[in-house]
Amino acid sequence: MQLGIKNKNFALFGGSRGIGWTAACALAEDGANVFLLSRFPERYQEKASKLATLNNVSVKSEKCDVTDELSVEKAVMNLLKQCDQIHGVAITTHSEAHGPSFTKMTDSDWEDKYQDVLMGSIRPCRKLIPHMIEMGGGSIVLTSAFSAHSPSNSLFAYASQKAALINVTKNLAQTYGEVGIRTNCVCPGYTKTSRAEERLEKITRNGASSKAEAETILIDNTHMKIGLNRLGEPREIGDVIAFLLSERASYTSGAVICVDGAASV
């Protein structure tokens, strides 16, 4: 499917790896120019250059720490110096982190996730929405999680902030829809990120006879009932993000889309 994004510009906060990187690939493959924003852009410059050359588009790595307001402000200023318009932004920076039980969590534990997950999504939106209004519209995709809908006694802070992002999505969609800004949210299920791959390798070393068996054991250990009975591939999430950013989703706004193999059914 052609996404209608050729020569358009997209900013992906957390776009240097994992789900964000696969979204960047999907956008670039359809002819879009991409800015990859991360804390360590120099680590990803080589693969960004390869993606640009392969698809004859611009792919640039920019430094940004979404937990730091000044860093976000500087990054957005740099983006707008390099192009006339940012047509869409996706934020996939925050990674899952299991923590202590509820009664053992400190204020600092809660604050860390608040700054990373919730404010780490709000800051880029807050800086780019005025530009989008000036340009006549744009698209935003936030990333929540399966755990936002499903309780987990080791993810209190993370899941709570992810749930808050669903509310932010709906509020942004209602508030800025009339000026042409669409906002949607993706809730990935258990996906083969680098952390999941490490767990699969550990299970294999401990006696699993194959990668398929290791994956089955990992799913069983989570007690998740995944309808498709497998983990998601990062590209399967990235393709949905790219679609939501594109003109093909022009009447989709305020949606919360679970991409979890029916785990949330």
mmCIF file of C-alpha atoms in Angstrom:
data_model
loop_
_atom_site.group_PDB
_atom_site.id
_atom_site.type_symbol
_atom_site.label_atom_id
_atom_site.label_comp_id
_atom_site.label_asym_id
_atom_site.label_seq_id
_atom_site.Cartn_x
_atom_site.Cartn_y
_atom_site.Cartn_z
ATOM 1 C CA MET A 1 0.000 0.000 0.000
ATOM 2 C CA GLN A 2 1.261 3.447 -0.884
ATOM 3 C CA LEU A 3 1.090 5.619 2.226
ATOM 4 C CA GLY A 4 1.078 8.971 0.446
ATOM 5 C CA ILE A 5 4.089 10.270 2.373
ATOM 6 C CA LYS A 6 6.717 10.697 -0.343
ATOM 7 C CA ASN A 7 9.035 13.640 0.452
ATOM 8 C CA LYS A 8 7.268 14.326 3.756
ATOM 9 C CA ASN A 9 9.211 14.690 7.006
ATOM 10 C CA PHE A 10 8.715 12.654 10.169
ATOM 11 C CA ALA A 11 10.366 12.820 13.584
ATOM 12 C CA LEU A 12 10.723 9.618 15.583
ATOM 13 C CA PHE A 13 11.733 10.025 19.201
ATOM 14 C CA GLY A 14 13.283 6.672 20.051
ATOM 15 C CA GLY A 15 13.560 5.886 16.359
ATOM 16 C CA SER A 16 17.092 4.543 16.453
ATOM 17 C CA ARG A 17 16.213 1.004 17.542
ATOM 18 C CA GLY A 18 13.438 -1.468 18.232
ATOM 19 C CA ILE A 19 9.895 -0.549 17.290
ATOM 20 C CA GLY A 20 10.861 3.045 16.507
ATOM 21 C CA TRP A 21 13.510 1.913 14.040
ATOM 22 C CA THR A 22 11.083 -0.366 12.210
ATOM 23 C CA ALA A 23 8.623 2.533 11.921
ATOM 24 C CA ALA A 24 11.450 4.626 10.474
ATOM 25 C CA CYS A 25 12.197 1.890 7.941
ATOM 26 C CA ALA A 26 8.535 1.674 6.901
ATOM 27 C CA LEU A 27 8.370 5.444 6.397
ATOM 28 C CA ALA A 28 11.656 5.632 4.481
ATOM 29 C CA GLU A 29 10.691 2.711 2.242
ATOM 30 C CA ASP A 30 7.621 4.696 1.206
ATOM 31 C CA GLY A 31 9.682 7.755 0.311
ATOM 32 C CA ALA A 32 9.541 9.832 3.496
ATOM 33 C CA ASN A 33 12.418 11.687 5.125
ATOM 34 C CA VAL A 34 13.073 10.674 8.708
ATOM 35 C CA PHE A 35 14.705 12.208 11.772
ATOM 36 C CA LEU A 36 15.800 9.674 14.383
ATOM 37 C CA LEU A 37 16.055 11.230 17.832
ATOM 38 C CA SER A 38 17.876 9.431 20.628
ATOM 39 C CA ARG A 39 20.319 10.026 23.449
ATOM 40 C CA PHE A 40 23.230 8.495 21.525
ATOM 41 C CA PRO A 41 22.745 9.280 17.821
ATOM 42 C CA GLU A 42 26.375 8.532 16.963
ATOM 43 C CA ARG A 43 25.734 4.837 17.654
ATOM 44 C CA TYR A 44 23.153 4.660 14.868
ATOM 45 C CA GLN A 45 24.571 6.985 12.231
ATOM 46 C CA GLU A 46 25.887 4.178 10.039
ATOM 47 C CA LYS A 47 22.593 2.313 9.747
ATOM 48 C CA ALA A 48 20.747 5.615 9.272
ATOM 49 C CA SER A 49 23.018 6.381 6.314
ATOM 50 C CA LYS A 50 22.401 2.936 4.842
ATOM 51 C CA LEU A 51 18.636 3.361 5.146
ATOM 52 C CA ALA A 52 18.858 6.750 3.433
ATOM 53 C CA THR A 53 20.965 5.433 0.558
ATOM 54 C CA LEU A 54 18.813 2.350 0.058
ATOM 55 C CA ASN A 55 15.617 4.392 -0.273
ATOM 56 C CA ASN A 56 16.988 7.642 -1.734
ATOM 57 C CA VAL A 57 15.612 9.698 1.167
ATOM 58 C CA SER A 58 17.058 11.754 4.000
ATOM 59 C CA VAL A 59 17.577 9.917 7.301
ATOM 60 C CA LYS A 60 19.318 11.888 10.032
ATOM 61 C CA SER A 61 20.193 11.020 13.610
ATOM 62 C CA GLU A 62 19.713 13.791 16.156
ATOM 63 C CA LYS A 63 20.542 13.939 19.848
ATOM 64 C CA CYS A 64 17.629 14.187 22.270
ATOM 65 C CA ASP A 65 16.852 13.087 25.808
ATOM 66 C CA VAL A 66 13.074 13.229 26.296
ATOM 67 C CA THR A 67 13.480 13.389 30.084
ATOM 68 C CA ASP A 68 15.207 16.776 29.687
ATOM 69 C CA GLU A 69 13.048 19.715 28.582
ATOM 70 C CA LEU A 70 15.999 21.754 27.311
ATOM 71 C CA SER A 71 17.257 18.794 25.281
ATOM 72 C CA VAL A 72 13.836 18.389 23.631
ATOM 73 C CA GLU A 73 13.609 22.105 22.914
ATOM 74 C CA LYS A 74 17.069 22.138 21.318
ATOM 75 C CA ALA A 75 16.311 19.020 19.261
ATOM 76 C CA VAL A 76 13.047 20.443 17.903
ATOM 77 C CA MET A 77 14.772 23.722 17.029
ATOM 78 C CA ASN A 78 17.409 21.761 15.116
ATOM 79 C CA LEU A 79 14.733 19.815 13.235
ATOM 80 C CA LEU A 80 12.916 22.950 12.138
ATOM 81 C CA LYS A 81 16.167 24.484 10.918
ATOM 82 C CA GLN A 82 16.654 21.515 8.590
ATOM 83 C CA CYS A 83 13.194 21.316 7.026
ATOM 84 C CA ASP A 84 10.214 23.556 6.396
ATOM 85 C CA GLN A 85 7.683 21.215 7.948
ATOM 86 C CA ILE A 86 7.401 18.208 10.244
ATOM 87 C CA HIS A 87 4.376 16.283 9.026
ATOM 88 C CA GLY A 88 4.259 13.746 11.831
ATOM 89 C CA VAL A 89 5.867 12.630 15.070
ATOM 90 C CA ALA A 90 5.976 9.274 16.848
ATOM 91 C CA ILE A 91 7.333 8.689 20.340
ATOM 92 C CA THR A 92 8.614 5.215 21.191
ATOM 93 C CA THR A 93 11.397 6.047 23.639
ATOM 94 C CA HIS A 94 10.354 4.348 26.851
ATOM 95 C CA SER A 95 11.279 0.753 27.577
ATOM 96 C CA GLU A 96 9.575 -1.617 29.964
ATOM 97 C CA ALA A 97 11.287 -2.072 33.304
ATOM 98 C CA HIS A 98 10.088 -4.359 36.067
ATOM 99 C CA GLY A 99 10.330 -2.846 39.513
ATOM 100 C CA PRO A 100 9.772 -3.680 43.164
ATOM 101 C CA SER A 101 6.398 -4.448 44.667
ATOM 102 C CA PHE A 102 3.987 -1.569 45.259
ATOM 103 C CA THR A 103 4.757 -1.103 48.958
ATOM 104 C CA LYS A 104 8.499 -1.087 48.307
ATOM 105 C CA MET A 105 8.425 1.470 45.505
ATOM 106 C CA THR A 106 9.861 4.858 46.426
ATOM 107 C CA ASP A 107 8.815 8.296 45.213
ATOM 108 C CA SER A 108 11.940 8.219 43.070
ATOM 109 C CA ASP A 109 10.779 5.018 41.354
ATOM 110 C CA TRP A 110 7.491 6.681 40.454
ATOM 111 C CA GLU A 111 9.179 9.919 39.404
ATOM 112 C CA ASP A 112 11.581 8.115 37.074
ATOM 113 C CA LYS A 113 8.724 6.540 35.104
ATOM 114 C CA TYR A 114 6.689 9.743 35.171
ATOM 115 C CA GLN A 115 9.570 11.645 33.568
ATOM 116 C CA ASP A 116 10.466 8.920 31.071
ATOM 117 C CA VAL A 117 7.066 7.645 29.946
ATOM 118 C CA LEU A 118 4.504 10.405 30.467
ATOM 119 C CA MET A 119 6.523 13.628 30.330
ATOM 120 C CA GLY A 120 8.867 12.012 27.802
ATOM 121 C CA SER A 121 5.886 11.894 25.450
ATOM 122 C CA ILE A 122 4.351 15.212 26.423
ATOM 123 C CA ARG A 123 7.498 17.312 25.903
ATOM 124 C CA PRO A 124 7.963 16.554 22.163
ATOM 125 C CA CYS A 125 4.237 17.057 21.529
ATOM 126 C CA ARG A 126 4.228 20.346 23.403
ATOM 127 C CA LYS A 127 7.121 21.657 21.306
ATOM 128 C CA LEU A 128 5.854 20.441 17.920
ATOM 129 C CA ILE A 129 2.118 21.113 18.134
ATOM 130 C CA PRO A 130 2.500 24.909 17.673
ATOM 131 C CA HIS A 131 4.520 24.216 14.501
ATOM 132 C CA MET A 132 1.844 21.791 13.264
ATOM 133 C CA ILE A 133 -0.877 24.360 13.906
ATOM 134 C CA GLU A 134 1.087 26.918 11.911
ATOM 135 C CA MET A 135 1.524 24.419 9.064
ATOM 136 C CA GLY A 136 -2.151 23.485 8.984
ATOM 137 C CA GLY A 137 -1.997 20.094 10.668
ATOM 138 C CA GLY A 138 0.030 16.962 11.269
ATOM 139 C CA SER A 139 -0.080 13.546 12.879
ATOM 140 C CA ILE A 140 1.050 12.244 16.248
ATOM 141 C CA VAL A 141 1.439 8.653 17.406
ATOM 142 C CA LEU A 142 2.054 7.873 21.068
ATOM 143 C CA THR A 143 3.079 4.446 22.315
ATOM 144 C CA SER A 144 1.268 2.914 25.259
ATOM 145 C CA ALA A 145 1.457 -0.809 26.086
ATOM 146 C CA PHE A 146 -0.490 -3.997 26.740
ATOM 147 C CA SER A 147 0.220 -3.452 30.438
ATOM 148 C CA ALA A 148 -1.841 -0.240 30.362
ATOM 149 C CA HIS A 149 -4.913 -2.501 30.136
ATOM 150 C CA SER A 150 -3.658 -5.445 32.173
ATOM 151 C CA PRO A 151 -2.480 -5.343 35.800
ATOM 152 C CA SER A 152 1.038 -6.439 36.647
ATOM 153 C CA ASN A 153 2.433 -6.358 40.173
ATOM 154 C CA SER A 154 5.949 -5.607 38.889
ATOM 155 C CA LEU A 155 4.993 -2.782 36.510
ATOM 156 C CA PHE A 156 3.018 -0.414 38.715
ATOM 157 C CA ALA A 157 4.800 2.800 37.757
ATOM 158 C CA TYR A 158 5.438 1.921 34.104
ATOM 159 C CA ALA A 159 1.903 0.662 33.414
ATOM 160 C CA SER A 160 0.282 3.587 35.230
ATOM 161 C CA GLN A 161 2.101 6.118 33.056
ATOM 162 C CA LYS A 162 1.324 4.102 29.924
ATOM 163 C CA ALA A 163 -2.359 4.181 30.876
ATOM 164 C CA ALA A 164 -2.107 7.945 31.293
ATOM 165 C CA LEU A 165 -0.839 8.209 27.708
ATOM 166 C CA ILE A 166 -4.137 6.771 26.464
ATOM 167 C CA ASN A 167 -5.944 9.658 28.124
ATOM 168 C CA VAL A 168 -3.424 12.142 26.694
ATOM 169 C CA THR A 169 -4.056 10.686 23.226
ATOM 170 C CA LYS A 170 -7.809 11.195 23.453
ATOM 171 C CA ASN A 171 -7.440 14.705 24.843
ATOM 172 C CA LEU A 172 -5.005 15.767 22.124
ATOM 173 C CA ALA A 173 -7.262 14.292 19.454
ATOM 174 C CA GLN A 174 -10.268 16.238 20.721
ATOM 175 C CA THR A 175 -8.383 19.462 21.430
ATOM 176 C CA TYR A 176 -6.399 19.795 18.209
ATOM 177 C CA GLY A 177 -8.479 17.881 15.696
ATOM 178 C CA GLU A 178 -10.177 21.048 14.507
ATOM 179 C CA VAL A 179 -6.810 22.462 13.407
ATOM 180 C CA GLY A 180 -5.924 19.329 11.448
ATOM 181 C CA ILE A 181 -3.810 17.439 13.967
ATOM 182 C CA ARG A 182 -4.580 13.738 14.364
ATOM 183 C CA THR A 183 -3.409 11.885 17.459
ATOM 184 C CA ASN A 184 -3.475 8.113 17.895
ATOM 185 C CA CYS A 185 -1.990 5.574 20.247
ATOM 186 C CA VAL A 186 -0.520 2.122 19.695
ATOM 187 C CA CYS A 187 -0.447 -0.487 22.469
ATOM 188 C CA PRO A 188 2.132 -3.153 21.589
ATOM 189 C CA GLY A 189 1.952 -6.575 23.156
ATOM 190 C CA TYR A 190 4.951 -8.729 23.975
ATOM 191 C CA THR A 191 7.375 -7.945 21.168
ATOM 192 C CA LYS A 192 10.804 -9.280 20.202
ATOM 193 C CA THR A 193 12.752 -6.282 21.358
ATOM 194 C CA SER A 194 16.406 -6.656 22.320
ATOM 195 C CA ARG A 195 15.368 -7.383 25.902
ATOM 196 C CA ALA A 196 12.995 -10.160 24.800
ATOM 197 C CA GLU A 197 15.713 -11.609 22.569
ATOM 198 C CA GLU A 198 18.052 -11.751 25.590
ATOM 199 C CA ARG A 199 15.416 -13.669 27.537
ATOM 200 C CA LEU A 200 14.912 -16.082 24.649
ATOM 201 C CA GLU A 201 18.659 -16.718 24.433
ATOM 202 C CA LYS A 202 18.797 -17.423 28.164
ATOM 203 C CA ILE A 203 15.931 -19.918 27.899
ATOM 204 C CA THR A 204 17.686 -21.616 24.967
ATOM 205 C CA ARG A 205 20.925 -21.893 26.960
ATOM 206 C CA ASN A 206 18.944 -23.440 29.803
ATOM 207 C CA GLY A 207 17.766 -26.328 27.653
ATOM 208 C CA ALA A 208 15.116 -25.272 25.143
ATOM 209 C CA SER A 209 15.501 -27.413 22.030
ATOM 210 C CA SER A 210 14.664 -24.639 19.557
ATOM 211 C CA LYS A 211 13.812 -20.957 19.257
ATOM 212 C CA ALA A 212 10.159 -21.904 18.885
ATOM 213 C CA GLU A 213 10.223 -23.841 22.139
ATOM 214 C CA ALA A 214 12.030 -20.980 23.869
ATOM 215 C CA GLU A 215 9.318 -18.593 22.708
ATOM 216 C CA THR A 216 6.578 -20.905 23.992
ATOM 217 C CA ILE A 217 8.299 -21.130 27.378
ATOM 218 C CA LEU A 218 8.689 -17.349 27.549
ATOM 219 C CA ILE A 219 5.009 -16.807 26.776
ATOM 220 C CA ASP A 220 4.008 -19.412 29.361
ATOM 221 C CA ASN A 221 6.179 -17.675 31.961
ATOM 222 C CA THR A 222 4.346 -14.393 31.415
ATOM 223 C CA HIS A 223 0.917 -16.023 31.875
ATOM 224 C CA MET A 224 -0.293 -13.988 28.897
ATOM 225 C CA LYS A 225 -2.954 -15.583 26.713
ATOM 226 C CA ILE A 226 -1.812 -14.477 23.276
ATOM 227 C CA GLY A 227 -4.344 -15.495 20.643
ATOM 228 C CA LEU A 228 -1.698 -15.877 17.935
ATOM 229 C CA ASN A 229 0.491 -17.827 20.372
ATOM 230 C CA ARG A 230 3.724 -16.023 19.483
ATOM 231 C CA LEU A 231 5.627 -12.833 20.188
ATOM 232 C CA GLY A 232 5.222 -9.859 17.919
ATOM 233 C CA GLU A 233 7.924 -8.728 15.536
ATOM 234 C CA PRO A 234 8.986 -5.076 15.950
ATOM 235 C CA ARG A 235 8.173 -4.411 12.282
ATOM 236 C CA GLU A 236 4.570 -5.498 12.883
ATOM 237 C CA ILE A 237 4.245 -2.616 15.337
ATOM 238 C CA GLY A 238 6.292 -0.214 13.233
ATOM 239 C CA ASP A 239 4.062 -0.723 10.198
ATOM 240 C CA VAL A 240 1.001 0.276 12.220
ATOM 241 C CA ILE A 241 2.768 3.407 13.471
ATOM 242 C CA ALA A 242 3.760 4.344 9.917
ATOM 243 C CA PHE A 243 0.193 3.830 8.714
ATOM 244 C CA LEU A 244 -1.236 6.025 11.481
ATOM 245 C CA LEU A 245 1.250 8.770 10.646
ATOM 246 C CA SER A 246 0.324 8.630 6.976
ATOM 247 C CA GLU A 247 -2.438 10.107 4.864
ATOM 248 C CA ARG A 248 -3.986 6.636 4.600
ATOM 249 C CA ALA A 249 -5.213 7.142 8.171
ATOM 250 C CA SER A 250 -6.613 10.613 7.467
ATOM 251 C CA TYR A 251 -9.899 9.989 9.318
ATOM 252 C CA THR A 252 -8.363 8.046 12.197
ATOM 253 C CA SER A 253 -7.844 10.105 15.336
ATOM 254 C CA GLY A 254 -8.234 9.367 19.025
ATOM 255 C CA ALA A 255 -7.838 5.655 18.343
ATOM 256 C CA VAL A 256 -6.106 3.300 20.758
ATOM 257 C CA ILE A 257 -4.941 0.343 18.707
ATOM 258 C CA CYS A 258 -3.807 -2.863 20.393
ATOM 259 C CA VAL A 259 -1.169 -4.684 18.346
ATOM 260 C CA ASP A 260 -0.748 -7.672 20.628
ATOM 261 C CA GLY A 261 -1.852 -10.817 18.812
ATOM 262 C CA ALA A 262 -5.224 -10.784 20.649
ATOM 263 C CA ALA A 263 -3.650 -10.786 24.102
ATOM 264 C CA SER A 264 -5.976 -8.000 25.208
ATOM 265 C CA VAL A 265 -9.188 -9.663 23.995
#
